[in-house]
């Protein structure tokens, strides 16, 4: 499913979430390149993807993931998109084999957490 170049707003994000968590979802590839996905939307997608058993390729390139990382200094409980993805990759049931995050804003703790999750 290629939804690149589409702005994923609250309504479409909710619909995509419901589709991804469906036990009958056959989706193996999800492309959301340049879809305006930020840290908060990414965290919600990760919740859905963690329940999905068919998705093996995820492209979130050219989005806004990592933009909220500076908020971690004043909101340490905030989970950024990179941290959520790192947690997903650590799950034994995670089927993701290809993850594209180029041209995002991932840095600081999110980048470190992602690197550690890949190394694990």
XYZ file of N, CA and C in Angstrom:
360
model
N 0.855 -1.173 0.000
C 0.000 0.000 0.000
C 0.896 1.230 0.000
N 0.766 2.060 -0.998
C 1.580 3.253 -1.121
C 0.699 4.484 -0.914
N 0.916 5.154 0.218
C 0.178 6.379 0.527
C 1.112 7.587 0.527
N 2.203 7.482 -0.200
C 3.179 8.568 -0.270
C 2.550 9.842 -0.807
N 3.109 10.959 -0.359
C 2.678 12.288 -0.809
C 1.254 12.632 -0.386
N 0.698 11.884 0.535
C -0.617 12.202 1.087
C -0.438 12.621 2.538
N -1.133 13.645 2.953
C -1.060 14.064 4.344
C -1.921 13.115 5.168
N -1.274 12.421 6.092
C -1.990 11.492 6.963
C -2.484 12.290 8.172
N -3.744 12.653 8.133
C -4.347 13.399 9.233
C -4.973 12.465 10.249
N -5.643 13.010 11.247
C -6.216 12.190 12.313
C -7.222 11.142 11.830
N -8.075 11.498 10.883
C -9.099 10.564 10.407
C -8.458 9.427 9.612
N -7.583 9.771 8.676
C -6.944 8.726 7.877
C -6.008 7.878 8.729
N -5.360 8.485 9.724
C -4.488 7.721 10.628
C -5.305 6.711 11.437
N -6.482 7.116 11.881
C -7.348 6.207 12.643
C -7.824 5.039 11.775
N -8.174 5.321 10.538
C -8.596 4.260 9.614
C -7.449 3.297 9.321
N -6.273 3.839 9.087
C -5.110 2.996 8.822
C -4.770 2.151 10.046
N -4.889 2.726 11.224
C -4.651 2.000 12.472
C -5.589 0.793 12.571
N -6.868 1.015 12.326
C -7.860 -0.072 12.407
C -7.571 -1.160 11.371
N -7.149 -0.749 10.199
C -6.820 -1.726 9.155
C -5.611 -2.565 9.562
N -4.577 -1.905 10.085
C -3.352 -2.607 10.452
C -3.545 -3.595 11.599
N -4.425 -3.273 12.543
C -4.617 -4.188 13.678
C -5.595 -5.319 13.373
N -6.242 -5.235 12.230
C -7.187 -6.289 11.856
C -6.447 -7.613 11.684
N -6.952 -8.697 12.281
C -6.291 -9.992 12.142
C -6.274 -10.510 10.700
N -7.126 -9.947 9.857
C -7.179 -10.382 8.458
C -6.388 -9.466 7.512
N -5.663 -8.510 8.063
C -4.882 -7.579 7.241
C -3.740 -8.324 6.548
N -3.752 -8.384 5.207
C -2.710 -9.115 4.480
C -1.521 -8.235 4.066
N -1.553 -6.976 4.453
C -0.569 -6.005 3.989
C 0.855 -6.413 4.362
N 1.740 -6.463 3.370
C 3.141 -6.798 3.605
C 4.056 -5.583 3.467
N 3.573 -4.572 2.743
C 4.401 -3.403 2.468
C 3.564 -2.141 2.659
N 4.086 -1.213 3.468
C 3.406 0.059 3.700
C 4.396 1.181 3.432
N 4.038 2.043 2.487
C 4.900 3.163 2.106
C 4.180 4.460 2.460
N 4.781 5.198 3.364
C 4.231 6.486 3.792
C 5.282 7.580 3.601
N 5.948 7.565 2.479
C 6.984 8.552 2.183
C 6.350 9.926 1.985
N 6.920 10.921 2.643
C 6.433 12.308 2.527
C 4.936 12.391 2.831
N 4.533 11.757 3.917
C 3.114 11.721 4.285
C 2.840 12.536 5.552
N 3.772 13.402 5.926
C 3.582 14.294 7.065
C 3.431 13.531 8.394
N 4.074 12.372 8.510
C 4.003 11.571 9.734
C 4.984 12.152 10.751
N 4.460 12.536 11.922
C 5.324 13.075 12.972
C 5.507 12.044 14.084
N 6.163 12.439 15.156
C 6.449 11.521 16.256
C 5.190 10.912 16.854
N 4.176 11.716 17.028
C 2.962 11.253 17.700
C 2.177 10.274 16.812
N 2.087 10.570 15.523
C 1.432 9.641 14.589
C 2.256 8.365 14.450
N 3.576 8.509 14.432
C 4.448 7.346 14.324
C 4.248 6.420 15.522
N 4.153 6.992 16.703
C 3.937 6.172 17.905
C 2.640 5.376 17.792
N 1.591 5.992 17.263
C 0.318 5.284 17.084
C 0.427 4.192 16.021
N 1.139 4.471 14.931
C 1.338 3.448 13.900
C 2.107 2.259 14.468
N 3.084 2.540 15.316
C 3.877 1.466 15.918
C 2.992 0.564 16.775
N 2.044 1.156 17.480
C 1.109 0.347 18.276
C 0.338 -0.617 17.373
N -0.094 -0.130 16.235
C -0.833 -0.980 15.294
C 0.090 -2.016 14.661
N 1.271 -1.600 14.264
C 2.208 -2.513 13.604
C 2.647 -3.618 14.554
N 2.719 -3.310 15.834
C 3.130 -4.338 16.796
C 2.109 -5.471 16.880
N 0.874 -5.207 16.488
C -0.174 -6.230 16.481
C -0.334 -6.889 15.112
N 0.290 -6.302 14.101
C 0.180 -6.817 12.733
C 1.181 -7.948 12.519
N 0.747 -9.014 11.869
C 1.625 -10.171 11.671
C 2.051 -10.377 10.216
N 1.677 -9.447 9.334
C 2.016 -9.626 7.920
C 2.988 -8.580 7.387
N 3.076 -7.421 8.013
C 3.889 -6.322 7.492
C 5.386 -6.633 7.637
N 6.093 -6.630 6.520
C 7.530 -6.903 6.550
C 8.364 -5.721 6.034
N 7.709 -4.764 5.382
C 8.437 -3.602 4.858
C 7.685 -2.325 5.210
N 8.422 -1.366 5.782
C 7.833 -0.098 6.205
C 8.738 1.042 5.750
N 8.168 1.954 4.981
C 8.906 3.112 4.485
C 8.276 4.370 5.073
N 8.994 5.001 5.989
C 8.553 6.249 6.607
C 9.517 7.388 6.260
N 10.154 7.293 5.116
C 11.140 8.299 4.735
C 10.499 9.649 4.439
N 11.297 10.687 4.600
C 10.899 12.069 4.284
C 9.668 12.508 5.059
N 9.690 12.261 6.364
C 8.596 12.680 7.238
C 9.135 13.569 8.352
N 8.394 13.707 9.421
C 8.752 14.606 10.521
C 9.124 13.849 11.791
N 9.507 12.584 11.648
C 9.854 11.772 12.805
C 11.139 12.314 13.429
N 11.084 12.603 14.706
C 12.216 13.173 15.426
C 12.058 14.646 15.730
N 11.074 15.278 15.140
C 10.868 16.717 15.340
C 10.592 17.055 16.804
N 9.956 16.127 17.530
C 9.589 16.384 18.928
C 10.680 15.982 19.921
N 11.846 15.550 19.429
C 12.891 15.078 20.342
C 13.344 16.143 21.328
N 13.341 17.385 20.936
C 13.747 18.444 21.863
C 12.791 18.577 23.039
N 11.554 18.120 22.872
C 10.589 18.173 23.973
C 10.943 17.210 25.100
N 11.800 16.232 24.819
C 12.188 15.257 25.846
C 12.856 15.910 27.056
N 13.453 17.067 26.871
C 14.107 17.734 27.994
C 13.096 18.250 29.002
N 11.926 18.668 28.535
C 10.893 19.164 29.446
C 9.781 18.156 29.685
N 9.694 17.150 28.809
C 8.694 16.086 28.932
C 9.399 14.733 28.794
N 10.135 14.302 29.823
C 10.916 13.069 29.689
C 10.077 11.815 29.445
N 8.791 11.869 29.766
C 7.913 10.711 29.540
C 7.468 10.600 28.080
N 7.765 11.593 27.271
C 7.396 11.599 25.860
C 8.136 10.499 25.105
N 7.395 9.708 24.349
C 7.997 8.694 23.490
C 8.029 9.248 22.073
N 9.231 9.409 21.547
C 9.357 9.923 20.183
C 9.108 8.796 19.191
N 8.950 9.150 17.947
C 8.726 8.142 16.912
C 9.887 7.163 16.810
N 11.115 7.666 16.913
C 12.285 6.794 16.829
C 12.326 5.827 18.011
N 11.996 6.312 19.196
C 11.976 5.441 20.379
C 10.887 4.380 20.251
N 9.739 4.768 19.716
C 8.650 3.802 19.511
C 9.056 2.742 18.492
N 9.710 3.164 17.415
C 10.173 2.206 16.405
C 11.242 1.278 16.979
N 12.120 1.821 17.807
C 13.153 0.993 18.443
C 12.507 -0.074 19.323
N 11.486 0.311 20.076
C 10.769 -0.664 20.910
C 10.111 -1.736 20.056
N 9.550 -1.328 18.928
C 8.928 -2.280 18.002
C 9.949 -3.296 17.500
N 11.111 -2.815 17.103
C 12.138 -3.699 16.550
C 12.661 -4.695 17.578
N 12.526 -4.352 18.852
C 12.974 -5.262 19.919
C 11.974 -6.378 20.210
N 10.746 -6.237 19.737
C 9.737 -7.264 20.000
C 10.062 -8.530 19.218
N 10.038 -9.681 19.879
C 10.348 -10.928 19.167
C 9.353 -11.231 18.042
N 8.124 -10.775 18.180
C 7.108 -11.050 17.156
C 7.122 -10.046 16.000
N 8.004 -9.045 16.047
C 8.093 -8.046 14.977
C 8.592 -8.707 13.699
N 7.841 -8.515 12.611
C 8.170 -9.125 11.314
C 8.890 -8.165 10.366
N 9.049 -6.918 10.764
C 9.664 -5.912 9.890
C 11.088 -6.331 9.520
N 11.335 -6.434 8.226
C 12.659 -6.782 7.707
C 13.327 -5.577 7.052
N 12.511 -4.658 6.512
C 13.033 -3.465 5.854
C 12.342 -2.238 6.442
N 13.156 -1.313 6.939
C 12.636 -0.085 7.538
C 13.422 1.084 6.958
N 12.722 1.988 6.271
C 13.365 3.155 5.672
C 12.955 4.397 6.447
N 13.947 5.050 7.045
C 13.693 6.268 7.826
C 14.515 7.452 7.329
N 15.048 7.371 6.113
C 15.895 8.470 5.657
C 15.105 9.765 5.496
N 15.807 10.853 5.613
C 15.260 12.205 5.501
C 14.179 12.496 6.539
N 14.413 12.058 7.775
C 13.595 12.443 8.911
C 14.443 13.347 9.798
N 14.022 13.586 11.005
C 14.737 14.484 11.915
C 15.243 13.722 13.145
N 15.537 12.461 12.977
C 15.940 11.609 14.094
C 17.360 11.959 14.523
N 17.523 12.179 15.808
C 18.818 12.524 16.380
C 18.763 12.236 17.878
N 19.743 12.628 18.589
C 19.764 12.510 20.044
C 19.404 11.103 20.515
N 18.604 11.015 21.559
C 18.269 9.730 22.176
C 17.538 8.790 21.217
N 16.717 9.340 20.346
C 15.993 8.507 19.385
C 16.935 7.760 18.460
N 17.949 8.441 17.976
C 18.937 7.810 17.108
C 19.731 6.737 17.840
N 20.100 7.029 19.076
C 20.849 6.057 19.880
C 19.994 4.826 20.150
N 18.740 5.055 20.516
C 17.835 3.941 20.818
C 17.601 3.069 19.579
N 17.426 3.699 18.426
C 17.252 2.930 17.187
C 18.499 2.097 16.877
N 19.660 2.713 17.006
C 20.909 1.997 16.725
C 21.050 0.786 17.653
N 20.740 0.969 18.917
C 20.836 -0.140 19.877
C 19.838 -1.247 19.542
N 18.650 -0.878 19.114
C 17.633 -1.892 18.793
C 18.049 -2.715 17.575
N 18.716 -2.105 16.635
C 19.189 -2.818 15.451
C 20.350 -3.734 15.827
N 21.204 -3.268 16.735
C 22.362 -4.060 17.146
C 21.966 -5.261 18.001
N 20.821 -5.162 18.689
C 20.386 -6.251 19.590
C 20.043 -7.515 18.854
